[in-house]
């Protein structure tokens, strides 16, 4: 019995290693992170003025703490960023799928920071109804706590790397829903709370260097919902990850910044993107453990692997940059920034993505209203 299990495991590992998606991750993802660090090196060597931003805490009004919402806050980068921002005086709202892990994160933060002000909400970012419920619960909590009904910071950090296809409650690809569509829906639903802020507020979208591997991206309803990828014979999970969490999220960041600039009431809301680099988190949990273990060893030998406590530097830089800083891609810590890929700066693609995403938002909003009635 044990021998059969070992053989099946070895077959699974061999099948994974022989897949195109594995080599896409192993080769292209490594090259893309090296490209980002090379750009930092060239920038430091030849640029007269390296573009770096110093961190600034948002001003407080009276005794009210600034409020920060962090998705994917049950572990890894989300949990580390939550702790760091609690130390900076934020009231931190943890949003995650597992109530058990949320409680564990809360206890961990409060044991290390006795002055921490933390609240947790269970939310599934692949479900519009769950996001809507979270928005309502958050507003009610702010009212019940006699706090200003606003938030100052939203960090869209949640993301998954699913190696097999699965459906969300709306019938979308779950990885597309969690990594991009859910972040779009949440940002749209929380914009009124960001607008209500008496001080400048901000959205930070956590992206990645792997966006550099996507060329000739096609933006339509089928790709944004992930239905196109679900029909593929072999689920292209590495490509879907790049496209969802990365290209779409970056295009969205830049287009949202442009859209907010056109509206008088939203001009004090800024949007930045943060790329943490290679961080040792549990996002690789669906990859065979022996392969992810070897990958982490190799990355550590090259000096590319960071622990979450270090990987959050670019997220904190993006979150705490001066209020007028918007539409900027942070990478490498120390307030440093880079230019993202040409594809992510394609304004035509960004407008197409915005139109399709808004249509999906209205579609789901109407469906939830019909369901309630």
GROMACS .gro file of C-alpha atoms in nm:
model
  373
    1UNK     CA    1   0.000   0.000   0.000
    2UNK     CA    2   0.278   0.240   0.100
    3UNK     CA    3   0.483   0.144  -0.208
    4UNK     CA    4   0.184   0.218  -0.431
    5UNK     CA    5   0.137   0.559  -0.269
    6UNK     CA    6   0.506   0.642  -0.322
    7UNK     CA    7   0.484   0.533  -0.687
    8UNK     CA    8   0.174   0.746  -0.744
    9UNK     CA    9   0.347   1.042  -0.584
   10UNK     CA   10   0.653   0.996  -0.805
   11UNK     CA   11   0.430   0.972  -1.113
   12UNK     CA   12   0.258   1.296  -1.011
   13UNK     CA   13   0.593   1.473  -0.966
   14UNK     CA   14   0.721   1.342  -1.301
   15UNK     CA   15   0.401   1.449  -1.477
   16UNK     CA   16   0.430   1.797  -1.322
   17UNK     CA   17   0.798   1.833  -1.421
   18UNK     CA   18   0.719   1.732  -1.779
   19UNK     CA   19   0.446   1.997  -1.814
   20UNK     CA   20   0.487   2.321  -2.009
   21UNK     CA   21   0.355   2.516  -1.710
   22UNK     CA   22   0.635   2.390  -1.484
   23UNK     CA   23   0.903   2.505  -1.727
   24UNK     CA   24   0.723   2.837  -1.773
   25UNK     CA   25   0.750   2.889  -1.397
   26UNK     CA   26   1.104   2.752  -1.365
   27UNK     CA   27   1.258   2.944  -1.655
   28UNK     CA   28   1.045   3.248  -1.741
   29UNK     CA   29   0.957   3.343  -1.383
   30UNK     CA   30   1.323   3.326  -1.283
   31UNK     CA   31   1.426   3.539  -1.582
   32UNK     CA   32   1.155   3.797  -1.508
   33UNK     CA   33   1.262   3.849  -1.146
   34UNK     CA   34   1.626   3.875  -1.256
   35UNK     CA   35   1.516   4.134  -1.514
   36UNK     CA   36   1.354   4.342  -1.240
   37UNK     CA   37   1.667   4.336  -1.024
   38UNK     CA   38   1.881   4.415  -1.330
   39UNK     CA   39   1.662   4.721  -1.395
   40UNK     CA   40   1.716   4.832  -1.035
   41UNK     CA   41   2.093   4.790  -1.077
   42UNK     CA   42   2.100   4.986  -1.405
   43UNK     CA   43   1.879   5.253  -1.254
   44UNK     CA   44   2.113   5.296  -0.959
   45UNK     CA   45   2.423   5.290  -1.181
   46UNK     CA   46   2.320   5.530  -1.457
   47UNK     CA   47   2.020   5.729  -1.337
   48UNK     CA   48   2.105   6.076  -1.209
   49UNK     CA   49   1.787   6.073  -1.003
   50UNK     CA   50   1.668   5.735  -0.884
   51UNK     CA   51   1.294   5.747  -0.826
   52UNK     CA   52   1.250   5.668  -0.456
   53UNK     CA   53   0.974   5.769  -0.217
   54UNK     CA   54   0.996   5.816   0.157
   55UNK     CA   55   0.721   5.675   0.378
   56UNK     CA   56   0.468   5.905   0.543
   57UNK     CA   57   0.196   5.810   0.788
   58UNK     CA   58  -0.152   5.945   0.707
   59UNK     CA   59  -0.259   6.232   0.934
   60UNK     CA   60  -0.505   6.140   1.209
   61UNK     CA   61  -0.821   6.330   1.291
   62UNK     CA   62  -0.868   6.365   1.666
   63UNK     CA   63  -0.830   6.026   1.834
   64UNK     CA   64  -0.935   5.828   1.528
   65UNK     CA   65  -0.683   5.580   1.393
   66UNK     CA   66  -0.653   5.540   1.014
   67UNK     CA   67  -0.826   5.221   0.899
   68UNK     CA   68  -0.656   4.970   0.670
   69UNK     CA   69  -0.827   4.674   0.501
   70UNK     CA   70  -0.599   4.387   0.394
   71UNK     CA   71  -0.721   4.089   0.191
   72UNK     CA   72  -0.549   3.751   0.206
   73UNK     CA   73  -0.449   3.840   0.562
   74UNK     CA   74  -0.447   3.491   0.711
   75UNK     CA   75  -0.080   3.418   0.636
   76UNK     CA   76   0.231   3.522   0.446
   77UNK     CA   77   0.253   3.876   0.313
   78UNK     CA   78  -0.098   3.972   0.428
   79UNK     CA   79  -0.038   3.874   0.790
   80UNK     CA   80   0.310   4.035   0.792
   81UNK     CA   81   0.176   4.361   0.643
   82UNK     CA   82  -0.110   4.363   0.894
   83UNK     CA   83   0.131   4.340   1.186
   84UNK     CA   84   0.362   4.609   1.043
   85UNK     CA   85   0.074   4.852   0.984
   86UNK     CA   86  -0.068   4.786   1.331
   87UNK     CA   87   0.272   4.899   1.464
   88UNK     CA   88   0.232   5.217   1.259
   89UNK     CA   89  -0.094   5.298   1.437
   90UNK     CA   90  -0.351   5.170   1.186
   91UNK     CA   91  -0.674   4.998   1.283
   92UNK     CA   92  -0.623   4.686   1.073
   93UNK     CA   93  -0.913   4.495   0.919
   94UNK     CA   94  -0.816   4.140   0.825
   95UNK     CA   95  -1.011   3.982   0.540
   96UNK     CA   96  -0.970   3.613   0.459
   97UNK     CA   97  -1.149   3.289   0.375
   98UNK     CA   98  -1.072   3.091   0.692
   99UNK     CA   99  -1.220   3.210   1.021
  100UNK     CA  100  -0.981   2.980   1.209
  101UNK     CA  101  -0.673   3.128   1.040
  102UNK     CA  102  -0.808   3.482   1.085
  103UNK     CA  103  -0.838   3.421   1.461
  104UNK     CA  104  -0.485   3.280   1.467
  105UNK     CA  105  -0.350   3.588   1.283
  106UNK     CA  106  -0.535   3.823   1.517
  107UNK     CA  107  -0.397   3.651   1.826
  108UNK     CA  108  -0.047   3.655   1.675
  109UNK     CA  109  -0.059   4.030   1.603
  110UNK     CA  110  -0.203   4.121   1.943
  111UNK     CA  111   0.052   3.906   2.129
  112UNK     CA  112   0.337   4.092   1.956
  113UNK     CA  113   0.176   4.437   1.969
  114UNK     CA  114  -0.026   4.507   2.284
  115UNK     CA  115  -0.156   4.836   2.136
  116UNK     CA  116  -0.285   4.672   1.817
  117UNK     CA  117  -0.640   4.746   1.706
  118UNK     CA  118  -0.744   4.452   1.485
  119UNK     CA  119  -1.075   4.328   1.346
  120UNK     CA  120  -1.131   4.019   1.128
  121UNK     CA  121  -1.399   3.941   0.869
  122UNK     CA  122  -1.448   3.619   0.678
  123UNK     CA  123  -1.479   3.682   0.303
  124UNK     CA  124  -1.438   3.477  -0.013
  125UNK     CA  125  -1.305   3.705  -0.286
  126UNK     CA  126  -1.419   3.464  -0.557
  127UNK     CA  127  -1.782   3.534  -0.459
  128UNK     CA  128  -1.953   3.869  -0.525
  129UNK     CA  129  -2.218   3.795  -0.263
  130UNK     CA  130  -1.948   3.732   0.001
  131UNK     CA  131  -1.771   4.058  -0.091
  132UNK     CA  132  -2.100   4.249  -0.070
  133UNK     CA  133  -2.171   4.100   0.273
  134UNK     CA  134  -1.821   4.198   0.386
  135UNK     CA  135  -1.875   4.558   0.272
  136UNK     CA  136  -2.199   4.580   0.470
  137UNK     CA  137  -2.042   4.423   0.781
  138UNK     CA  138  -1.745   4.659   0.761
  139UNK     CA  139  -1.970   4.965   0.742
  140UNK     CA  140  -2.176   4.842   1.035
  141UNK     CA  141  -1.863   4.777   1.242
  142UNK     CA  142  -1.739   5.130   1.176
  143UNK     CA  143  -2.075   5.270   1.289
  144UNK     CA  144  -2.097   5.048   1.598
  145UNK     CA  145  -1.740   5.140   1.697
  146UNK     CA  146  -1.819   5.513   1.678
  147UNK     CA  147  -1.547   5.550   1.416
  148UNK     CA  148  -1.555   5.774   1.111
  149UNK     CA  149  -1.737   5.579   0.838
  150UNK     CA  150  -1.440   5.569   0.605
  151UNK     CA  151  -1.121   5.378   0.537
  152UNK     CA  152  -0.780   5.519   0.453
  153UNK     CA  153  -0.608   5.218   0.297
  154UNK     CA  154  -0.716   4.911   0.099
  155UNK     CA  155  -0.450   4.650   0.019
  156UNK     CA  156  -0.563   4.395  -0.241
  157UNK     CA  157  -0.319   4.121  -0.149
  158UNK     CA  158  -0.523   3.800  -0.181
  159UNK     CA  159  -0.409   3.557  -0.446
  160UNK     CA  160  -0.398   3.186  -0.525
  161UNK     CA  161  -0.198   2.965  -0.760
  162UNK     CA  162  -0.439   2.684  -0.851
  163UNK     CA  163  -0.278   2.404  -1.052
  164UNK     CA  164  -0.614   2.258  -1.157
  165UNK     CA  165  -0.928   2.428  -1.294
  166UNK     CA  166  -1.218   2.504  -1.060
  167UNK     CA  167  -1.529   2.720  -1.073
  168UNK     CA  168  -1.629   3.014  -0.855
  169UNK     CA  169  -1.989   3.055  -0.736
  170UNK     CA  170  -2.049   3.286  -1.036
  171UNK     CA  171  -1.921   3.025  -1.282
  172UNK     CA  172  -1.587   3.200  -1.341
  173UNK     CA  173  -1.242   3.049  -1.314
  174UNK     CA  174  -1.163   3.063  -0.942
  175UNK     CA  175  -0.806   3.187  -0.986
  176UNK     CA  176  -0.924   3.474  -1.209
  177UNK     CA  177  -1.201   3.551  -0.958
  178UNK     CA  178  -0.974   3.554  -0.652
  179UNK     CA  179  -0.672   3.724  -0.805
  180UNK     CA  180  -0.835   3.995  -1.015
  181UNK     CA  181  -1.216   4.004  -1.047
  182UNK     CA  182  -1.267   3.994  -0.668
  183UNK     CA  183  -1.013   4.274  -0.619
  184UNK     CA  184  -1.197   4.485  -0.876
  185UNK     CA  185  -1.537   4.421  -0.714
  186UNK     CA  186  -1.404   4.495  -0.365
  187UNK     CA  187  -1.235   4.817  -0.477
  188UNK     CA  188  -1.556   4.936  -0.646
  189UNK     CA  189  -1.765   4.855  -0.338
  190UNK     CA  190  -1.523   5.025  -0.096
  191UNK     CA  191  -1.462   5.337  -0.307
  192UNK     CA  192  -1.736   5.532  -0.122
  193UNK     CA  193  -1.560   5.458   0.210
  194UNK     CA  194  -1.227   5.570   0.061
  195UNK     CA  195  -1.393   5.883  -0.077
  196UNK     CA  196  -1.544   5.961   0.267
  197UNK     CA  197  -1.199   5.975   0.425
  198UNK     CA  198  -1.121   6.319   0.574
  199UNK     CA  199  -0.754   6.262   0.482
  200UNK     CA  200  -0.600   6.127   0.156
  201UNK     CA  201  -0.676   5.757   0.105
  202UNK     CA  202  -0.519   5.487  -0.110
  203UNK     CA  203  -0.559   5.150  -0.282
  204UNK     CA  204  -0.253   4.922  -0.311
  205UNK     CA  205  -0.269   4.629  -0.552
  206UNK     CA  206  -0.012   4.357  -0.483
  207UNK     CA  207   0.122   4.234  -0.816
  208UNK     CA  208   0.436   4.054  -0.935
  209UNK     CA  209   0.737   4.051  -1.165
  210UNK     CA  210   0.583   3.761  -1.363
  211UNK     CA  211   0.357   4.005  -1.548
  212UNK     CA  212   0.659   4.057  -1.777
  213UNK     CA  213   0.596   3.712  -1.930
  214UNK     CA  214   0.261   3.801  -2.087
  215UNK     CA  215   0.268   3.930  -2.446
  216UNK     CA  216  -0.019   4.001  -2.681
  217UNK     CA  217  -0.278   3.978  -2.402
  218UNK     CA  218  -0.635   3.944  -2.521
  219UNK     CA  219  -0.891   4.123  -2.304
  220UNK     CA  220  -1.250   4.009  -2.343
  221UNK     CA  221  -1.529   3.863  -2.131
  222UNK     CA  222  -1.404   3.508  -2.179
  223UNK     CA  223  -1.047   3.578  -2.060
  224UNK     CA  224  -1.138   3.815  -1.776
  225UNK     CA  225  -1.383   3.562  -1.629
  226UNK     CA  226  -1.137   3.281  -1.707
  227UNK     CA  227  -1.393   3.078  -1.902
  228UNK     CA  228  -1.153   3.066  -2.197
  229UNK     CA  229  -0.884   2.900  -1.983
  230UNK     CA  230  -1.132   2.649  -1.839
  231UNK     CA  231  -1.194   2.516  -2.189
  232UNK     CA  232  -0.824   2.443  -2.250
  233UNK     CA  233  -0.730   2.075  -2.267
  234UNK     CA  234  -0.447   2.127  -2.019
  235UNK     CA  235  -0.522   2.404  -1.769
  236UNK     CA  236  -0.250   2.672  -1.825
  237UNK     CA  237  -0.226   2.763  -1.456
  238UNK     CA  238   0.105   2.953  -1.474
  239UNK     CA  239  -0.024   3.169  -1.759
  240UNK     CA  240  -0.357   3.226  -1.581
  241UNK     CA  241  -0.169   3.337  -1.268
  242UNK     CA  242   0.039   3.585  -1.468
  243UNK     CA  243  -0.265   3.713  -1.654
  244UNK     CA  244  -0.497   3.739  -1.352
  245UNK     CA  245  -0.305   3.860  -1.053
  246UNK     CA  246  -0.052   4.044  -1.259
  247UNK     CA  247  -0.137   4.189  -1.601
  248UNK     CA  248  -0.506   4.252  -1.519
  249UNK     CA  249  -0.427   4.391  -1.174
  250UNK     CA  250  -0.164   4.628  -1.316
  251UNK     CA  251  -0.385   4.745  -1.603
  252UNK     CA  252  -0.662   4.798  -1.346
  253UNK     CA  253  -0.429   4.997  -1.117
  254UNK     CA  254  -0.329   5.241  -1.388
  255UNK     CA  255  -0.680   5.276  -1.533
  256UNK     CA  256  -0.838   5.323  -1.188
  257UNK     CA  257  -0.590   5.600  -1.118
  258UNK     CA  258  -0.695   5.767  -1.447
  259UNK     CA  259  -1.067   5.723  -1.377
  260UNK     CA  260  -1.037   5.868  -1.025
  261UNK     CA  261  -0.853   6.170  -1.165
  262UNK     CA  262  -1.158   6.247  -1.381
  263UNK     CA  263  -1.393   6.262  -1.079
  264UNK     CA  264  -1.380   6.563  -0.846
  265UNK     CA  265  -1.487   6.374  -0.532
  266UNK     CA  266  -1.225   6.102  -0.575
  267UNK     CA  267  -0.910   6.298  -0.651
  268UNK     CA  268  -0.771   6.244  -0.301
  269UNK     CA  269  -0.784   5.865  -0.356
  270UNK     CA  270  -0.454   5.736  -0.499
  271UNK     CA  271  -0.365   5.394  -0.644
  272UNK     CA  272  -0.026   5.220  -0.637
  273UNK     CA  273   0.104   4.875  -0.732
  274UNK     CA  274   0.347   4.677  -0.516
  275UNK     CA  275   0.568   4.389  -0.630
  276UNK     CA  276   0.719   4.204  -0.329
  277UNK     CA  277   0.956   3.992  -0.540
  278UNK     CA  278   1.010   3.624  -0.451
  279UNK     CA  279   0.868   3.554  -0.106
  280UNK     CA  280   0.842   3.224   0.080
  281UNK     CA  281   0.467   3.192   0.138
  282UNK     CA  282   0.217   2.909   0.107
  283UNK     CA  283   0.102   3.023  -0.240
  284UNK     CA  284   0.293   2.724  -0.384
  285UNK     CA  285   0.097   2.477  -0.171
  286UNK     CA  286  -0.062   2.306  -0.474
  287UNK     CA  287   0.277   2.246  -0.635
  288UNK     CA  288   0.429   1.907  -0.530
  289UNK     CA  289   0.609   1.977  -0.201
  290UNK     CA  290   0.939   1.824  -0.313
  291UNK     CA  291   0.949   2.056  -0.617
  292UNK     CA  292   0.862   2.372  -0.421
  293UNK     CA  293   1.118   2.277  -0.156
  294UNK     CA  294   1.396   2.245  -0.417
  295UNK     CA  295   1.283   2.572  -0.582
  296UNK     CA  296   1.308   2.758  -0.250
  297UNK     CA  297   1.659   2.619  -0.188
  298UNK     CA  298   1.778   2.732  -0.534
  299UNK     CA  299   1.621   3.077  -0.497
  300UNK     CA  300   1.779   3.115  -0.153
  301UNK     CA  301   2.122   3.025  -0.296
  302UNK     CA  302   2.079   3.301  -0.556
  303UNK     CA  303   1.981   3.546  -0.281
  304UNK     CA  304   1.637   3.599  -0.435
  305UNK     CA  305   1.418   3.440  -0.166
  306UNK     CA  306   1.275   3.658   0.109
  307UNK     CA  307   1.069   3.588   0.417
  308UNK     CA  308   0.733   3.769   0.438
  309UNK     CA  309   0.872   4.011   0.700
  310UNK     CA  310   1.117   4.141   0.436
  311UNK     CA  311   0.893   4.092   0.134
  312UNK     CA  312   0.640   4.346   0.264
  313UNK     CA  313   0.885   4.636   0.214
  314UNK     CA  314   0.749   4.727  -0.130
  315UNK     CA  315   0.390   4.695  -0.002
  316UNK     CA  316   0.462   4.935   0.285
  317UNK     CA  317   0.644   5.169   0.044
  318UNK     CA  318   0.338   5.175  -0.185
  319UNK     CA  319   0.098   5.217   0.108
  320UNK     CA  320   0.289   5.491   0.290
  321UNK     CA  321   0.426   5.690  -0.004
  322UNK     CA  322   0.339   6.066  -0.004
  323UNK     CA  323  -0.035   6.124  -0.072
  324UNK     CA  324   0.024   6.271  -0.419
  325UNK     CA  325   0.204   5.951  -0.531
  326UNK     CA  326  -0.026   5.755  -0.760
  327UNK     CA  327   0.002   5.511  -1.050
  328UNK     CA  328   0.348   5.396  -0.937
  329UNK     CA  329   0.497   5.044  -0.946
  330UNK     CA  330   0.704   4.974  -0.632
  331UNK     CA  331   0.973   4.705  -0.630
  332UNK     CA  332   1.281   4.622  -0.427
  333UNK     CA  333   1.204   4.808  -0.104
  334UNK     CA  334   1.372   5.130   0.015
  335UNK     CA  335   1.100   5.330  -0.162
  336UNK     CA  336   1.231   5.222  -0.503
  337UNK     CA  337   1.015   5.203  -0.815
  338UNK     CA  338   1.041   5.053  -1.162
  339UNK     CA  339   0.863   5.074  -1.495
  340UNK     CA  340   0.632   4.776  -1.542
  341UNK     CA  341   0.608   4.602  -1.881
  342UNK     CA  342   0.490   4.781  -2.196
  343UNK     CA  343   0.188   4.549  -2.203
  344UNK     CA  344   0.075   4.663  -1.857
  345UNK     CA  345   0.093   5.026  -1.975
  346UNK     CA  346  -0.124   4.970  -2.281
  347UNK     CA  347  -0.404   5.227  -2.235
  348UNK     CA  348  -0.631   5.062  -2.495
  349UNK     CA  349  -0.615   4.728  -2.310
  350UNK     CA  350  -0.673   4.907  -1.979
  351UNK     CA  351  -0.988   5.076  -2.110
  352UNK     CA  352  -1.119   4.747  -2.250
  353UNK     CA  353  -1.052   4.575  -1.916
  354UNK     CA  354  -1.227   4.856  -1.727
  355UNK     CA  355  -1.538   4.836  -1.949
  356UNK     CA  356  -1.565   4.457  -1.920
  357UNK     CA  357  -1.501   4.460  -1.544
  358UNK     CA  358  -1.764   4.730  -1.485
  359UNK     CA  359  -2.013   4.527  -1.687
  360UNK     CA  360  -1.940   4.218  -1.475
  361UNK     CA  361  -1.979   4.428  -1.161
  362UNK     CA  362  -2.323   4.557  -1.265
  363UNK     CA  363  -2.425   4.208  -1.377
  364UNK     CA  364  -2.339   4.055  -1.038
  365UNK     CA  365  -2.489   4.345  -0.847
  366UNK     CA  366  -2.817   4.297  -1.030
  367UNK     CA  367  -2.807   3.920  -0.975
  368UNK     CA  368  -2.757   3.971  -0.600
  369UNK     CA  369  -3.047   4.216  -0.588
  370UNK     CA  370  -3.272   3.969  -0.771
  371UNK     CA  371  -3.161   3.692  -0.533
  372UNK     CA  372  -3.242   3.909  -0.230
  373UNK     CA  373  -3.587   3.995  -0.367
   0.00000   0.00000   0.00000
